[in-house]
mmCIF file of C-alpha atoms in Angstrom:
data_model
loop_
_atom_site.group_PDB
_atom_site.id
_atom_site.type_symbol
_atom_site.label_atom_id
_atom_site.label_comp_id
_atom_site.label_asym_id
_atom_site.label_seq_id
_atom_site.Cartn_x
_atom_site.Cartn_y
_atom_site.Cartn_z
ATOM 1 C CA UNK O 1 -122.613 -263.866 109.723
ATOM 2 C CA UNK O 2 -120.653 -265.300 112.668
ATOM 3 C CA UNK O 3 -119.933 -262.555 115.192
ATOM 4 C CA UNK O 4 -116.480 -264.051 115.751
ATOM 5 C CA UNK O 5 -115.556 -263.427 112.144
ATOM 6 C CA UNK O 6 -117.422 -260.139 111.692
ATOM 7 C CA UNK O 7 -115.081 -257.296 110.728
ATOM 8 C CA UNK O 8 -114.406 -254.737 113.449
ATOM 9 C CA UNK O 9 -114.866 -251.006 113.018
ATOM 10 C CA UNK O 10 -111.450 -249.657 112.093
ATOM 11 C CA UNK O 11 -110.224 -247.103 114.617
ATOM 12 C CA UNK O 12 -109.319 -244.838 111.718
ATOM 13 C CA UNK O 13 -113.041 -244.530 110.926
ATOM 14 C CA UNK O 14 -113.381 -242.127 113.868
ATOM 15 C CA UNK O 15 -109.805 -241.111 114.703
ATOM 16 C CA UNK O 16 -108.943 -239.631 111.292
ATOM 17 C CA UNK O 17 -112.053 -237.416 110.958
ATOM 18 C CA UNK O 18 -111.730 -236.431 114.626
ATOM 19 C CA UNK O 19 -108.174 -235.150 114.229
ATOM 20 C CA UNK O 20 -108.841 -233.621 110.803
ATOM 21 C CA UNK O 21 -111.992 -231.923 112.081
ATOM 22 C CA UNK O 22 -110.214 -230.351 115.052
ATOM 23 C CA UNK O 23 -107.420 -229.110 112.792
ATOM 24 C CA UNK O 24 -109.809 -227.530 110.276
ATOM 25 C CA UNK O 25 -111.934 -225.855 112.948
ATOM 26 C CA UNK O 26 -108.800 -224.559 114.671
ATOM 27 C CA UNK O 27 -107.526 -223.161 111.372
ATOM 28 C CA UNK O 28 -110.810 -221.355 110.756
ATOM 29 C CA UNK O 29 -110.880 -219.872 114.256
ATOM 30 C CA UNK O 30 -107.202 -218.989 113.998
ATOM 31 C CA UNK O 31 -107.722 -217.243 110.670
ATOM 32 C CA UNK O 32 -110.623 -215.283 112.108
ATOM 33 C CA UNK O 33 -108.576 -214.284 115.158
ATOM 34 C CA UNK O 34 -105.717 -213.173 112.902
ATOM 35 C CA UNK O 35 -108.069 -211.027 110.833
ATOM 36 C CA UNK O 36 -109.620 -209.577 113.997
ATOM 37 C CA UNK O 37 -106.196 -208.771 115.434
ATOM 38 C CA UNK O 38 -105.398 -206.841 112.237
ATOM 39 C CA UNK O 39 -108.459 -204.675 112.746
ATOM 40 C CA UNK O 40 -110.610 -206.795 110.402
ATOM 41 C CA UNK O 41 -108.852 -205.201 107.446
ATOM 42 C CA UNK O 42 -108.603 -207.246 104.227
ATOM 43 C CA UNK O 43 -105.350 -208.954 103.363
ATOM 44 C CA UNK O 44 -103.540 -207.769 100.250
ATOM 45 C CA UNK O 45 -104.779 -210.823 98.364
ATOM 46 C CA UNK O 46 -108.343 -210.014 99.482
ATOM 47 C CA UNK O 47 -108.152 -206.485 98.154
ATOM 48 C CA UNK O 48 -106.370 -207.467 94.938
ATOM 49 C CA UNK O 49 -108.891 -210.233 94.196
ATOM 50 C CA UNK O 50 -111.817 -207.907 94.881
ATOM 51 C CA UNK O 51 -110.379 -205.251 92.561
ATOM 52 C CA UNK O 52 -109.718 -207.846 89.859
ATOM 53 C CA UNK O 53 -113.327 -209.051 89.923
ATOM 54 C CA UNK O 54 -114.660 -205.499 90.068
ATOM 55 C CA UNK O 55 -113.018 -204.831 86.740
ATOM 56 C CA UNK O 56 -114.464 -207.927 85.099
ATOM 57 C CA UNK O 57 -118.153 -208.473 84.493
ATOM 58 C CA UNK O 58 -120.020 -211.174 82.599
ATOM 59 C CA UNK O 59 -123.819 -211.566 82.353
ATOM 60 C CA UNK O 60 -123.435 -215.359 82.395
ATOM 61 C CA UNK O 61 -121.193 -215.367 85.466
ATOM 62 C CA UNK O 62 -123.440 -212.824 87.185
ATOM 63 C CA UNK O 63 -126.502 -215.009 86.588
ATOM 64 C CA UNK O 64 -124.623 -218.066 87.812
ATOM 65 C CA UNK O 65 -123.442 -216.242 90.941
ATOM 66 C CA UNK O 66 -126.960 -215.013 91.678
ATOM 67 C CA UNK O 67 -128.177 -218.602 91.350
ATOM 68 C CA UNK O 68 -125.487 -219.763 93.790
ATOM 69 C CA UNK O 69 -126.516 -216.954 96.125
ATOM 70 C CA UNK O 70 -130.008 -218.445 96.326
ATOM 71 C CA UNK O 71 -129.138 -222.146 96.603
ATOM 72 C CA UNK O 72 -126.266 -221.621 99.034
ATOM 73 C CA UNK O 73 -128.250 -220.129 101.901
ATOM 74 C CA UNK O 74 -131.685 -219.028 103.050
ATOM 75 C CA UNK O 75 -134.761 -221.197 102.734
ATOM 76 C CA UNK O 76 -133.122 -223.484 100.170
ATOM 77 C CA UNK O 77 -130.197 -224.546 102.350
ATOM 78 C CA UNK O 78 -132.166 -224.417 105.609
ATOM 79 C CA UNK O 79 -135.176 -226.437 104.458
ATOM 80 C CA UNK O 80 -134.904 -227.927 100.973
ATOM 81 C CA UNK O 81 -131.404 -229.430 101.186
ATOM 82 C CA UNK O 82 -131.655 -231.117 104.616
ATOM 83 C CA UNK O 83 -135.235 -232.301 104.201
ATOM 84 C CA UNK O 84 -134.705 -233.659 100.690
ATOM 85 C CA UNK O 85 -131.381 -235.264 101.551
ATOM 86 C CA UNK O 86 -132.699 -236.822 104.751
ATOM 87 C CA UNK O 87 -135.820 -238.137 103.006
ATOM 88 C CA UNK O 88 -133.757 -239.780 100.257
ATOM 89 C CA UNK O 89 -131.435 -241.404 102.785
ATOM 90 C CA UNK O 90 -134.385 -242.718 104.782
ATOM 91 C CA UNK O 91 -135.961 -244.122 101.620
ATOM 92 C CA UNK O 92 -132.702 -245.974 100.949
ATOM 93 C CA UNK O 93 -132.708 -247.228 104.549
ATOM 94 C CA UNK O 94 -129.905 -245.086 105.861
ATOM 95 C CA UNK O 95 -131.531 -243.384 108.878
ATOM 96 C CA UNK O 96 -128.197 -242.757 110.608
ATOM 97 C CA UNK O 97 -126.961 -241.102 107.456
ATOM 98 C CA UNK O 98 -130.068 -238.907 107.427
ATOM 99 C CA UNK O 99 -129.511 -237.890 111.054
ATOM 100 C CA UNK O 100 -125.838 -237.194 110.376
ATOM 101 C CA UNK O 101 -126.773 -234.973 107.427
ATOM 102 C CA UNK O 102 -129.309 -232.892 109.355
ATOM 103 C CA UNK O 103 -127.122 -232.498 112.451
ATOM 104 C CA UNK O 104 -124.057 -231.588 110.372
ATOM 105 C CA UNK O 105 -125.867 -228.883 108.421
ATOM 106 C CA UNK O 106 -127.346 -227.402 111.608
ATOM 107 C CA UNK O 107 -124.057 -227.530 113.535
ATOM 108 C CA UNK O 108 -122.099 -226.032 110.641
ATOM 109 C CA UNK O 109 -124.565 -223.149 110.322
ATOM 110 C CA UNK O 110 -124.368 -222.549 114.084
ATOM 111 C CA UNK O 111 -120.567 -222.543 113.957
ATOM 112 C CA UNK O 112 -120.549 -220.021 111.120
ATOM 113 C CA UNK O 113 -122.928 -217.704 112.968
ATOM 114 C CA UNK O 114 -120.880 -217.975 116.157
ATOM 115 C CA UNK O 115 -117.746 -216.859 114.347
ATOM 116 C CA UNK O 116 -119.620 -214.075 112.518
ATOM 117 C CA UNK O 117 -120.835 -212.664 115.823
ATOM 118 C CA UNK O 118 -117.426 -213.100 117.438
ATOM 119 C CA UNK O 119 -115.307 -211.370 114.807
ATOM 120 C CA UNK O 120 -117.830 -208.969 113.201
ATOM 121 C CA UNK O 121 -115.860 -208.356 110.031
ATOM 122 C CA UNK O 122 -117.318 -205.828 107.591
ATOM 123 C CA UNK O 123 -118.202 -206.958 104.090
ATOM 124 C CA UNK O 124 -116.712 -205.336 100.976
ATOM 125 C CA UNK O 125 -118.313 -201.953 100.316
ATOM 126 C CA UNK O 126 -119.157 -202.862 96.719
ATOM 127 C CA UNK O 127 -121.370 -205.839 97.648
ATOM 128 C CA UNK O 128 -124.185 -206.272 95.123
ATOM 129 C CA UNK O 129 -126.487 -208.651 97.040
ATOM 130 C CA UNK O 130 -128.321 -208.454 100.343
ATOM 131 C CA UNK O 131 -126.559 -210.394 103.094
ATOM 132 C CA UNK O 132 -126.656 -210.779 106.859
ATOM 133 C CA UNK O 133 -124.257 -209.464 109.492
ATOM 134 C CA UNK O 134 -120.619 -210.456 109.437
ATOM 135 C CA UNK O 135 -118.341 -211.174 106.528
ATOM 136 C CA UNK O 136 -116.135 -213.794 108.213
ATOM 137 C CA UNK O 137 -116.685 -216.627 107.654
ATOM 138 C CA UNK O 138 -118.753 -217.097 104.522
ATOM 139 C CA UNK O 139 -121.924 -219.010 105.324
ATOM 140 C CA UNK O 140 -122.389 -219.969 101.680
ATOM 141 C CA UNK O 141 -118.879 -221.439 101.458
ATOM 142 C CA UNK O 142 -119.385 -223.113 104.822
ATOM 143 C CA UNK O 143 -122.623 -224.708 103.661
ATOM 144 C CA UNK O 144 -121.042 -225.855 100.392
ATOM 145 C CA UNK O 145 -118.108 -227.453 102.208
ATOM 146 C CA UNK O 146 -120.498 -229.082 104.669
ATOM 147 C CA UNK O 147 -122.554 -230.648 101.875
ATOM 148 C CA UNK O 148 -119.361 -231.793 100.149
ATOM 149 C CA UNK O 149 -117.985 -233.335 103.347
ATOM 150 C CA UNK O 150 -121.297 -235.054 104.153
ATOM 151 C CA UNK O 151 -121.410 -236.581 100.678
ATOM 152 C CA UNK O 152 -117.833 -237.828 100.956
ATOM 153 C CA UNK O 153 -118.437 -239.375 104.391
ATOM 154 C CA UNK O 154 -121.602 -241.144 103.257
ATOM 155 C CA UNK O 155 -120.324 -242.059 99.782
ATOM 156 C CA UNK O 156 -116.509 -242.327 99.985
ATOM 157 C CA UNK O 157 -115.592 -242.206 96.313
ATOM 158 C CA UNK O 158 -112.914 -240.206 94.533
ATOM 159 C CA UNK O 159 -115.410 -238.661 92.120
ATOM 160 C CA UNK O 160 -117.614 -237.565 95.044
ATOM 161 C CA UNK O 161 -114.645 -235.748 96.555
ATOM 162 C CA UNK O 162 -113.813 -234.081 93.245
ATOM 163 C CA UNK O 163 -117.398 -232.925 92.667
ATOM 164 C CA UNK O 164 -117.629 -231.688 96.258
ATOM 165 C CA UNK O 165 -114.384 -229.727 95.988
ATOM 166 C CA UNK O 166 -115.522 -228.189 92.694
ATOM 167 C CA UNK O 167 -118.870 -227.204 94.227
ATOM 168 C CA UNK O 168 -117.144 -225.525 97.166
ATOM 169 C CA UNK O 169 -114.697 -223.639 94.931
ATOM 170 C CA UNK O 170 -117.493 -222.441 92.641
ATOM 171 C CA UNK O 171 -119.470 -221.244 95.641
ATOM 172 C CA UNK O 172 -116.430 -219.412 96.997
ATOM 173 C CA UNK O 173 -115.840 -217.774 93.622
ATOM 174 C CA UNK O 174 -119.464 -216.695 93.312
ATOM 175 C CA UNK O 175 -119.382 -215.049 96.737
ATOM 176 C CA UNK O 176 -116.312 -213.001 95.890
ATOM 177 C CA UNK O 177 -117.652 -212.223 92.404
ATOM 178 C CA UNK O 178 -120.735 -210.684 94.039
ATOM 179 C CA UNK O 179 -118.398 -208.836 96.442
ATOM 180 C CA UNK O 180 -120.333 -210.385 99.320
ATOM 181 C CA UNK O 181 -117.112 -211.651 100.897
ATOM 182 C CA UNK O 182 -113.398 -211.223 100.947
ATOM 183 C CA UNK O 183 -111.484 -214.202 99.598
ATOM 184 C CA UNK O 184 -110.257 -215.118 103.092
ATOM 185 C CA UNK O 185 -113.893 -215.231 104.287
ATOM 186 C CA UNK O 186 -114.615 -218.073 101.886
ATOM 187 C CA UNK O 187 -111.550 -219.983 103.092
ATOM 188 C CA UNK O 188 -112.664 -219.581 106.680
ATOM 189 C CA UNK O 189 -116.165 -220.753 105.790
ATOM 190 C CA UNK O 190 -114.930 -223.837 103.965
ATOM 191 C CA UNK O 191 -112.664 -224.723 106.896
ATOM 192 C CA UNK O 192 -115.367 -224.416 109.554
ATOM 193 C CA UNK O 193 -117.959 -226.214 107.424
ATOM 194 C CA UNK O 194 -115.764 -229.190 106.610
ATOM 195 C CA UNK O 195 -114.244 -229.237 110.108
ATOM 196 C CA UNK O 196 -117.543 -229.386 111.982
ATOM 197 C CA UNK O 197 -118.798 -232.084 109.613
ATOM 198 C CA UNK O 198 -115.701 -234.219 110.166
ATOM 199 C CA UNK O 199 -116.031 -233.887 113.935
ATOM 200 C CA UNK O 200 -119.584 -235.163 113.666
ATOM 201 C CA UNK O 201 -118.432 -237.899 111.283
ATOM 202 C CA UNK O 202 -116.192 -239.102 114.110
ATOM 203 C CA UNK O 203 -119.116 -239.017 116.551
ATOM 204 C CA UNK O 204 -121.335 -240.941 114.091
ATOM 205 C CA UNK O 205 -118.554 -243.240 112.861
ATOM 206 C CA UNK O 206 -119.756 -246.473 114.469
ATOM 207 C CA UNK O 207 -123.463 -246.338 113.486
ATOM 208 C CA UNK O 208 -122.595 -245.068 110.003
ATOM 209 C CA UNK O 209 -120.072 -247.877 109.472
ATOM 210 C CA UNK O 210 -122.529 -250.508 110.695
ATOM 211 C CA UNK O 211 -125.266 -249.070 108.495
ATOM 212 C CA UNK O 212 -122.944 -249.143 105.471
ATOM 213 C CA UNK O 213 -121.893 -252.720 106.282
ATOM 214 C CA UNK O 214 -125.481 -253.927 106.555
ATOM 215 C CA UNK O 215 -126.264 -252.500 103.137
ATOM 216 C CA UNK O 216 -123.132 -254.077 101.656
ATOM 217 C CA UNK O 217 -124.000 -257.468 103.156
ATOM 218 C CA UNK O 218 -127.596 -257.200 101.952
ATOM 219 C CA UNK O 219 -126.447 -256.345 98.433
ATOM 220 C CA UNK O 220 -124.038 -259.308 98.357
ATOM 221 C CA UNK O 221 -126.517 -261.824 99.790
ATOM 222 C CA UNK O 222 -128.499 -262.574 96.584
ATOM 223 C CA UNK O 223 -125.266 -263.280 94.699
ATOM 224 C CA UNK O 224 -124.103 -265.706 97.385
ATOM 225 C CA UNK O 225 -127.329 -267.676 97.082
ATOM 226 C CA UNK O 226 -126.896 -268.367 93.361
#
């Protein structure tokens, strides 16, 4: 392809995720600061939602929530998800995508832990699973939103966004169903997870766009030779 006619990287490829990422991270930090300023007490909607779920129990939903508890954190999210995702991307010749995935998951987890240590919110007293220190923000919801945002950046399709949003909402529900988090914790986690990922999407915008373009050109080349 002639370099004079090669399409340029649209500024929006890095500007939009940069601005959106800053906004989402700021909202998460702001929510945490608001909660901290209130003495880390739950909002009315937090308490009402927790009471509502405490009065409703389902073996199927409990099993599902326990499953989400395992896949959303710990060894599965720390090792299995990044290693498997990165390996698949490398196999399909998307090394920048693999690096973006690993860095995003690590940075999101670090951001969640930083906010947990900063605000030190107590978890609901009726928690029924073992969890680490700090209720705000939810690491499970943060991880789910990070995975969803990574998928949407690498595969920008409407259905990918819908599946990612559904995954994040189900994770948030499961965390509150297990009384591991207040509802606002899951919102804060989703905001920080998606925000950090979008900031990194801006940083990786140029190599990711070039990588995507090379694959598109390679896929179209056999057809042009017919």
